[in-house]
Coordinates of C-alpha atoms and ligand atoms in Angstrom, one line a residue:
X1 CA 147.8 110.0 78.0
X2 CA 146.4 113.5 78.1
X3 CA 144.5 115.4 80.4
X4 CA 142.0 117.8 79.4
X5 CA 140.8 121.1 81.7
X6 CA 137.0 121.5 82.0
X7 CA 135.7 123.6 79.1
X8 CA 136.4 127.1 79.9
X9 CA 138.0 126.4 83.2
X10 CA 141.9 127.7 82.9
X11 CA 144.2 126.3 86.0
X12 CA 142.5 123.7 88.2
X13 CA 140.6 120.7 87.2
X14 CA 139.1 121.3 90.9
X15 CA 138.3 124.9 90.4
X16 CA 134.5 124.3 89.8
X17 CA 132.4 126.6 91.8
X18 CA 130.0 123.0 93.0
X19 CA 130.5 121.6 96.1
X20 CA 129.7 118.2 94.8
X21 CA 132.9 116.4 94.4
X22 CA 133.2 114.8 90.7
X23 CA 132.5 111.1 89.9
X24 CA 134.6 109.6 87.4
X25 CA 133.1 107.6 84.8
X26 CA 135.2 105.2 82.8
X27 CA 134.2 105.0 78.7
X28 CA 135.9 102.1 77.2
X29 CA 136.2 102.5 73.1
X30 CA 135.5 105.8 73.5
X31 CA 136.1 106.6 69.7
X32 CA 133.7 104.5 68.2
X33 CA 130.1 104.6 67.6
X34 CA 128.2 104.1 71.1
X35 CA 131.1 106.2 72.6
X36 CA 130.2 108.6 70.0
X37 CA 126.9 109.0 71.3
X38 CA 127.3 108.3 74.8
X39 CA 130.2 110.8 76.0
X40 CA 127.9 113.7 75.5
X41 CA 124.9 112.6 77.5
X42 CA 127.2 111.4 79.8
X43 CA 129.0 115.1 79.8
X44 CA 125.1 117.1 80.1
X45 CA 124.3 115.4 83.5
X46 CA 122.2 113.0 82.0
X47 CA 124.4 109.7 82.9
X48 CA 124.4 110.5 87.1
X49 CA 122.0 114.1 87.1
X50 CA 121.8 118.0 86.8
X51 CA 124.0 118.7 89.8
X52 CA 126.9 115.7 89.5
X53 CA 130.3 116.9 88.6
X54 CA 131.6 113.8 86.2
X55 CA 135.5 113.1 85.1
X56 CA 136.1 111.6 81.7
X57 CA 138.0 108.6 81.8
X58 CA 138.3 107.7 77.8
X59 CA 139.7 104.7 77.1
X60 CA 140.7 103.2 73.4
X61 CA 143.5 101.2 71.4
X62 CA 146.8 103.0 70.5
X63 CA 145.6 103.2 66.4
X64 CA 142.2 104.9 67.8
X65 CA 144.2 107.8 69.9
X66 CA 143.9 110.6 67.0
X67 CA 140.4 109.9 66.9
X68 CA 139.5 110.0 70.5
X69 CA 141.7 113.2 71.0
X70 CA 139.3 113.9 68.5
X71 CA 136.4 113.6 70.9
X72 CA 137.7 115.5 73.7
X73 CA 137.8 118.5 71.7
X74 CA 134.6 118.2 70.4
X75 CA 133.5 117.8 74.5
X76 CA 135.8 120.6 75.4
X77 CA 133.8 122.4 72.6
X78 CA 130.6 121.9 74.6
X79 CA 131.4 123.6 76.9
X80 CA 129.3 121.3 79.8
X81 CA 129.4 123.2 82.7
X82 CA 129.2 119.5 84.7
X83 CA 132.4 118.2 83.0
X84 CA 135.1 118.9 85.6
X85 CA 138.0 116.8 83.5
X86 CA 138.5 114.7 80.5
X87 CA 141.5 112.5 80.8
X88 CA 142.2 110.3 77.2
X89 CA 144.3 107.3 77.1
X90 CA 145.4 103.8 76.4
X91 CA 146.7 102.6 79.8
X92 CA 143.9 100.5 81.6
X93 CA 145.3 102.0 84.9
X94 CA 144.8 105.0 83.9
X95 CA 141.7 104.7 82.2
X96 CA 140.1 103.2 85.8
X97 CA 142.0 105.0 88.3
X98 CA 139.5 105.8 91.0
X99 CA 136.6 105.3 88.5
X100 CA 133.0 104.7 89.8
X101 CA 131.4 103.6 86.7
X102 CA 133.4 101.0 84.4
X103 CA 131.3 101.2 81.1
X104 CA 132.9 99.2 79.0
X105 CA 132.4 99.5 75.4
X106 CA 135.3 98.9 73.7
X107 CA 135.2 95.4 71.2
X108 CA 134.6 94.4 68.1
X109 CA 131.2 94.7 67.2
X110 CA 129.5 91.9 64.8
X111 CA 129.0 92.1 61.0
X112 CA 125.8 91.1 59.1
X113 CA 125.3 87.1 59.2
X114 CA 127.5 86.8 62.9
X115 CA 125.4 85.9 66.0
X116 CA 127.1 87.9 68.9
X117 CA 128.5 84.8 70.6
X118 CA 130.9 84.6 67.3
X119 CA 132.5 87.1 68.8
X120 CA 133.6 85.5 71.8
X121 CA 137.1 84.4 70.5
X122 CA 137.6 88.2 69.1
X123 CA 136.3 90.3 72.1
X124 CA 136.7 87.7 75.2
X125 CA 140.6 88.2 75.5
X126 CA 139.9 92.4 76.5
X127 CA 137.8 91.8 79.4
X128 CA 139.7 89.8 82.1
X129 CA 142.6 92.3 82.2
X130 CA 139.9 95.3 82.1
X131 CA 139.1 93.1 85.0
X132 CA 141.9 92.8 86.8
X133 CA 142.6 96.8 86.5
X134 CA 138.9 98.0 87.5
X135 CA 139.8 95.6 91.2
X136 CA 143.3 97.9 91.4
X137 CA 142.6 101.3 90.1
X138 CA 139.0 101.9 90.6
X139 CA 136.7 103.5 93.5
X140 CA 135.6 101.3 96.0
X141 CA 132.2 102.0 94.9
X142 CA 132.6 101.3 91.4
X143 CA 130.2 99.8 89.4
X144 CA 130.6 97.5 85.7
X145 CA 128.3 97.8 82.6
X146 CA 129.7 95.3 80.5
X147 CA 128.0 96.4 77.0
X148 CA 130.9 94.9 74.3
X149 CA 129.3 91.6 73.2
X150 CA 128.9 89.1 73.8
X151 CA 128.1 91.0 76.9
X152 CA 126.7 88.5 79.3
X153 CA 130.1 86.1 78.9
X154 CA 132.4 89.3 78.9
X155 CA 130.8 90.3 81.8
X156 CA 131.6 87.1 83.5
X157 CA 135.2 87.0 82.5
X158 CA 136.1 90.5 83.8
X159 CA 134.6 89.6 87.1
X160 CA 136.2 86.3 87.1
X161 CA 139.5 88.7 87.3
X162 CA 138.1 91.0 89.9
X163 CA 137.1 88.7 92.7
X164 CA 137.2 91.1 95.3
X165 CA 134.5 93.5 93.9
X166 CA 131.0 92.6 95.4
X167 CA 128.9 90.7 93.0
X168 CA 126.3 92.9 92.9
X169 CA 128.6 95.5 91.0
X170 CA 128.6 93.7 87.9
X171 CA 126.1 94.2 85.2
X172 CA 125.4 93.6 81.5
X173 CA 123.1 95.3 79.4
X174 CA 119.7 94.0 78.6
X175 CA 117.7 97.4 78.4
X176 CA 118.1 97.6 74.4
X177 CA 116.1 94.8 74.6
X178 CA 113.7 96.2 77.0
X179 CA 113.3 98.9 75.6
X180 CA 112.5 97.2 72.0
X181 CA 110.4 95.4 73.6
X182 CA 108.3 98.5 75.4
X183 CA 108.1 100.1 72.0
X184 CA 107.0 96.7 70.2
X185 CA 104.3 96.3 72.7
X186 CA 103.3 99.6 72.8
X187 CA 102.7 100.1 69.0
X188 CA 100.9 96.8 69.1
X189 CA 98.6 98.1 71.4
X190 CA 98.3 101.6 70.1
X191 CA 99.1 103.3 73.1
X192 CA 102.3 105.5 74.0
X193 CA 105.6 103.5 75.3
X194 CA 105.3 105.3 78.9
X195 CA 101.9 102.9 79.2
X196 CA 104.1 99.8 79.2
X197 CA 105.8 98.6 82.2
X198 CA 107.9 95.4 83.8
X199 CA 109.0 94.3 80.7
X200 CA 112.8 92.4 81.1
X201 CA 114.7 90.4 79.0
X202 CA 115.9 86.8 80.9
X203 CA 118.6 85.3 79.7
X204 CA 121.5 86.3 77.2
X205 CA 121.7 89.7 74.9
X206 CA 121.6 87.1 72.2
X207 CA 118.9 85.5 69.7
X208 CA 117.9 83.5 72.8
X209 CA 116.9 86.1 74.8
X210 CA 112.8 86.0 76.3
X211 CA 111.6 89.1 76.3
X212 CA 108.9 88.0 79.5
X213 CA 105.9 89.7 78.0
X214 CA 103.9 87.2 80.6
X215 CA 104.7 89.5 83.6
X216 CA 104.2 93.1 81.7
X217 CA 101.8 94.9 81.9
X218 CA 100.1 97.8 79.5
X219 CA 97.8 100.8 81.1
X220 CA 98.1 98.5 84.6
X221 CA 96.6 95.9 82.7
X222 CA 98.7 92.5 82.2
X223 CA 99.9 92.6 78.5
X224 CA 98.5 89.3 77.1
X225 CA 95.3 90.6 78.0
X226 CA 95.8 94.0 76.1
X227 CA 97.4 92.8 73.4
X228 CA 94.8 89.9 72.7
X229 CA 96.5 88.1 70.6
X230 CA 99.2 85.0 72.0
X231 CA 100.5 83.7 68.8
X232 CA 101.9 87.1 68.3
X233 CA 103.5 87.2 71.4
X234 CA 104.7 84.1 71.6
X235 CA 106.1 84.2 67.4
X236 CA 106.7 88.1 65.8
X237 CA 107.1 90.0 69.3
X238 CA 109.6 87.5 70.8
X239 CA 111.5 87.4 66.8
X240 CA 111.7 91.2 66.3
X241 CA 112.7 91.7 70.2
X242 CA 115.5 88.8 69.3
X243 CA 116.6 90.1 65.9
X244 CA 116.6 93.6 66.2
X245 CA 120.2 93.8 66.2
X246 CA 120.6 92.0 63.4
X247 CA 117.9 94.0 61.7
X248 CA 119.7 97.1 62.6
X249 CA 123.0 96.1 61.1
X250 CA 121.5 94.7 57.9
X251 CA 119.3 98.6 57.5
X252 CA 122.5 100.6 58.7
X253 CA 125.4 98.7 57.9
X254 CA 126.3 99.4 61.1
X255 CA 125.2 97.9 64.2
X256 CA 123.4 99.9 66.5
X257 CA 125.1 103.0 68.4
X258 CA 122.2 105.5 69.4
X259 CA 120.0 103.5 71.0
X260 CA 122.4 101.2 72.4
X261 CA 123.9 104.5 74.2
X262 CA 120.6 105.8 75.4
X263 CA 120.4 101.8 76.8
X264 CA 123.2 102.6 78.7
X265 CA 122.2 105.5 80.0
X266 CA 118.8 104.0 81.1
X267 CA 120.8 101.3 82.4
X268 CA 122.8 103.1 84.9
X269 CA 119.7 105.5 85.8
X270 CA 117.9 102.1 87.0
X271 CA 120.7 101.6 89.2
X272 CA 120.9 104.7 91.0
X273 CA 117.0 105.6 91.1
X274 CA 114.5 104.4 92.7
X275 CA 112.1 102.2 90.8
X276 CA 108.9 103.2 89.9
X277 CA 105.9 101.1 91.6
X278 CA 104.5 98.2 89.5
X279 CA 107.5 98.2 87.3
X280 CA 111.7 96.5 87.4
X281 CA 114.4 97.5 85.5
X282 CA 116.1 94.9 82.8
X283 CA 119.3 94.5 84.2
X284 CA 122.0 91.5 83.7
X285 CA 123.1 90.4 86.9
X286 CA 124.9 87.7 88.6
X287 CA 122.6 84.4 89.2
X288 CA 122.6 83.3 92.7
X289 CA 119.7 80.6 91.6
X290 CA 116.9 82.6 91.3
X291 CA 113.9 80.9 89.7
X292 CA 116.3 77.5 89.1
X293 CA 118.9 79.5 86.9
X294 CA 122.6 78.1 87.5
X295 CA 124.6 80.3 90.3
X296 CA 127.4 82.0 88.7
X297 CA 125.8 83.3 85.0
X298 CA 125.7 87.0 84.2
X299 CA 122.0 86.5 83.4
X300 CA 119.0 88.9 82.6
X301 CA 116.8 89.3 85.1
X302 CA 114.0 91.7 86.5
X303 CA 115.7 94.1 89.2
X304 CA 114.2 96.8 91.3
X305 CA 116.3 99.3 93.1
X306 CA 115.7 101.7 96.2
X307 CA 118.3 103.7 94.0
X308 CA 121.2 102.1 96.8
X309 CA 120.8 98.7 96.2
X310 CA 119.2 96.6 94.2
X311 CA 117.2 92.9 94.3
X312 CA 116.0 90.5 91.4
X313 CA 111.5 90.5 91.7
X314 CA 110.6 87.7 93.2
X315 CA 107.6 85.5 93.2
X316 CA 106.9 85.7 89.1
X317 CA 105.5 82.7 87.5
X318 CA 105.7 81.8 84.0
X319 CA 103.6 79.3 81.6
X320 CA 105.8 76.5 80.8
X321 CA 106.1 78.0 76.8
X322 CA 108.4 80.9 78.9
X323 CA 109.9 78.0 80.8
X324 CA 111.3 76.4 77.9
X325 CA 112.7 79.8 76.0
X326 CA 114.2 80.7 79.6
X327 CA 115.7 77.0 79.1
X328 CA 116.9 78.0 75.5
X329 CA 118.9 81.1 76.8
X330 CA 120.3 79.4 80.4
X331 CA 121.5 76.1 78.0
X332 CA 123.5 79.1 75.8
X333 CA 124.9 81.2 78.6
X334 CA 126.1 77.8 80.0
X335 CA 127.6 76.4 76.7
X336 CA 129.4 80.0 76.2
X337 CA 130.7 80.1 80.1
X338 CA 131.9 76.3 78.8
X339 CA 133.6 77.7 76.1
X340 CA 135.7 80.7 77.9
X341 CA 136.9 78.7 80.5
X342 CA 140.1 79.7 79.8
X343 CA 139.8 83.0 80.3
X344 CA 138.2 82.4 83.9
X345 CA 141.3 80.9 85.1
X346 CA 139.6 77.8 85.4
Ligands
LIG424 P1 132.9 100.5 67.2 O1 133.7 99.6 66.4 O2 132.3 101.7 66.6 O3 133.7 101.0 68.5 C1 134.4 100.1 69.3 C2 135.6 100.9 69.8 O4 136.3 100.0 70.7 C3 136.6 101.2 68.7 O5 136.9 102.6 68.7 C4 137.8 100.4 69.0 O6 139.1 101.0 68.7 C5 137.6 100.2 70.5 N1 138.3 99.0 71.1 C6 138.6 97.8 70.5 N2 139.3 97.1 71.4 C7 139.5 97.8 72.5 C8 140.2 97.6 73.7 N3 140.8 96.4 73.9 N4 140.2 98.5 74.6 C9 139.6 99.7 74.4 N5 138.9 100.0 73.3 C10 138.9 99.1 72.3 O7 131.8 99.6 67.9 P2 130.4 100.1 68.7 O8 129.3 100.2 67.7 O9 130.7 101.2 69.6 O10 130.1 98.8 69.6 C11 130.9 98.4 70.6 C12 130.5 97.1 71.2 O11 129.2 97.2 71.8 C13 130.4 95.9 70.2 O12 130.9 94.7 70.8 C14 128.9 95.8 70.0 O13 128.5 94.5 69.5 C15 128.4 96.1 71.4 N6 127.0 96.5 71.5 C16 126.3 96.0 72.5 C17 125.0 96.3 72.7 C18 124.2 95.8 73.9 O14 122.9 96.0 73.9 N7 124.7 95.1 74.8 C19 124.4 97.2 71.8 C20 125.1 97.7 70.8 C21 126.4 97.3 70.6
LIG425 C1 122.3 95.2 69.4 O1 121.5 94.5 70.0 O2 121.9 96.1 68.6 C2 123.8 95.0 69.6 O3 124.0 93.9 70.5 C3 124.5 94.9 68.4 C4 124.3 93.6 67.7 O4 125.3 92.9 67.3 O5 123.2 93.2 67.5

């Protein structure tokens, strides 16, 4: 374990000259790619805003240390006026102690030719004990981005082993998908992404996902009607929105990092803001048996937020084509909640 000073700050990690007490924010495989990517946004203000204090909490495997001790310098060499501490280790109490934000990271990522549930038996096994340490070490405000796939089912396990926090803590991440889909649609319809709102993914971060261009809208306008053209929609959009991952790691041998951080990022900001009229965050949230969707699935749903708390949008309907794909996705979520039953301690 290591503690780092803030950049430039000799003596006290509590000698900053803001009033604002710091949050500490948890990165889990904080050596890898997305943690490559994400510490620094995090680190500028961009995570939680210009005026938030933040503590590093960096958490990775013993064989990973050098590299992440790595990564603090490189922070340290930042110099980020907001970055009050960055504290490096291996110990999941240490990494969550008094954490308000568990983003966790840290798994195996697929290779070319895997679909992410194949990673269930590699990745599932790190989640319930992350789990069980967010319920003892963390904040009692803290909140769980579970981005390590197959991130929907991980999600599920680690709360399984955290009972005690409030369901509506817990949240996978569905906005790579969004925003893939914005951009999709907004090329599409020649226009720039910023025209293209309420677009969320339902379902699993998986090849069964349905990006719900039904209830999105372009300009103000709803999409189908922009866009013209439902075959497309209903084949290539919903394909490339699906495979995009895959797509990714075939071009860069690698699967994504960049975007996937700027998803988190996005992710947490739809949390803690207010959301903009006419639109909803994609957000992957604990089912309670909204729109007929089995209680107790870490699902994708459309969420607003008064930037405190959060509800799924109610009162969407969809064409019984986006019945059946929402089907597709709920049948997979359930067969993978089947298959980690073990780990749920059920
Ligand atoms: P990576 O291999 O570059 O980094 C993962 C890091 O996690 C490594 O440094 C590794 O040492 C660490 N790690 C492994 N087991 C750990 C554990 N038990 N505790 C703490 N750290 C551990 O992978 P990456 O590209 O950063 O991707 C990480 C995960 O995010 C993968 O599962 C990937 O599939 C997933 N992902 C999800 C989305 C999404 O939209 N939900 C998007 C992109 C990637
Ligand atoms: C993605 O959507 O890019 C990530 O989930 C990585 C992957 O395996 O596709």
């Amino acid at each position: 374990m290591a503690i780092w000073p803030a950049a430039g700050g000799a003596g006290s990690l509590w000698t900053m000259t803001s009033a604002t007490s710091p949050v500490h924010v948890t990165v889990t495989g904080a050596a890898g790619q997305i943690g490559y990517s994400l510490l620094f946004r995090i680190a500028s203000g961009q995570l939680l805003g210009p005026d938030q204090p933040i503590v590093l909490r960096l958490l990775e495997i013993e064989p990973a240390m050098g590299a992440l001790h790595g990564v603090a310098m490189e922070l340290d060499d930042c110099a980020f006026p907001l970055l009050a501490a960055v504290e490096t280790t291996s110990e999941l109490k240490t990494a969550f102690d008094g954490t308000s934000w568990a983003l966790l990271v840290g798994s195996v990522p697929r290779k070319a030719g895997m679909e992410r549930g194949d990673l269930l038996n590699i990745n599932g096994g790190i989640f319930g004990p992350q789990g069980a340490a967010i319920a003892s070490h963390a904040a009692p405000d803290v909140r769980v981005l579970v981005v390590g796939n197959p991130c929907n089912t991980n999600c599920l396990i680690a709360r399984a082993h955290a009972p005690e926090i409030p369901d509506d803590r817990w949240f996978s991440m569905t906005r790579l998908d969004q925003n893939r889909a914005a951009s999709q649609l907004a090329q599409r319809a020649g226009v720039p992404v910023s025209e293209v709102a309420s677009i969320a993914i339902w379902g699993n971060h998986s090849s069964t996902q349905f990006p719900d261009f039904e209830n999105a809208t372009i300009g103000g306008r709803p999409a189908p009607e922009v866009i013209g053209d439902e075959g497309w929609l209903r084949g290539e959009f919903i394909t490339t929105v699906q495979q995009r991952g895959a797509k990714i790691i075939e071009a860069r041998g690698a699967s994504s990092a960049a975007s996937a951080a700027n998803a988190v990022v996005d992710s947490v900001r739809s949390i803690v803001t207010p959301t903009a009229a006419g639109d909803c965050a994609s957000l992957a949230v604990l089912s309670h048996g909204e729109y007929g969707i089995p209680q107790g699935l870490v699902f994708g749903l459309p969420v607003r937020t008064d930037g405190t708390s959060w509800q799924v949008v109610e009162g969407l309907s969809h064409s019984e084509f986006a019945q059946q794909k929402i089907a597709v996705t709920t049948d997979e979520l359930l067969t993978e909640r089947a298959a980690v039953q073990s780990l749920l301690g059920g």
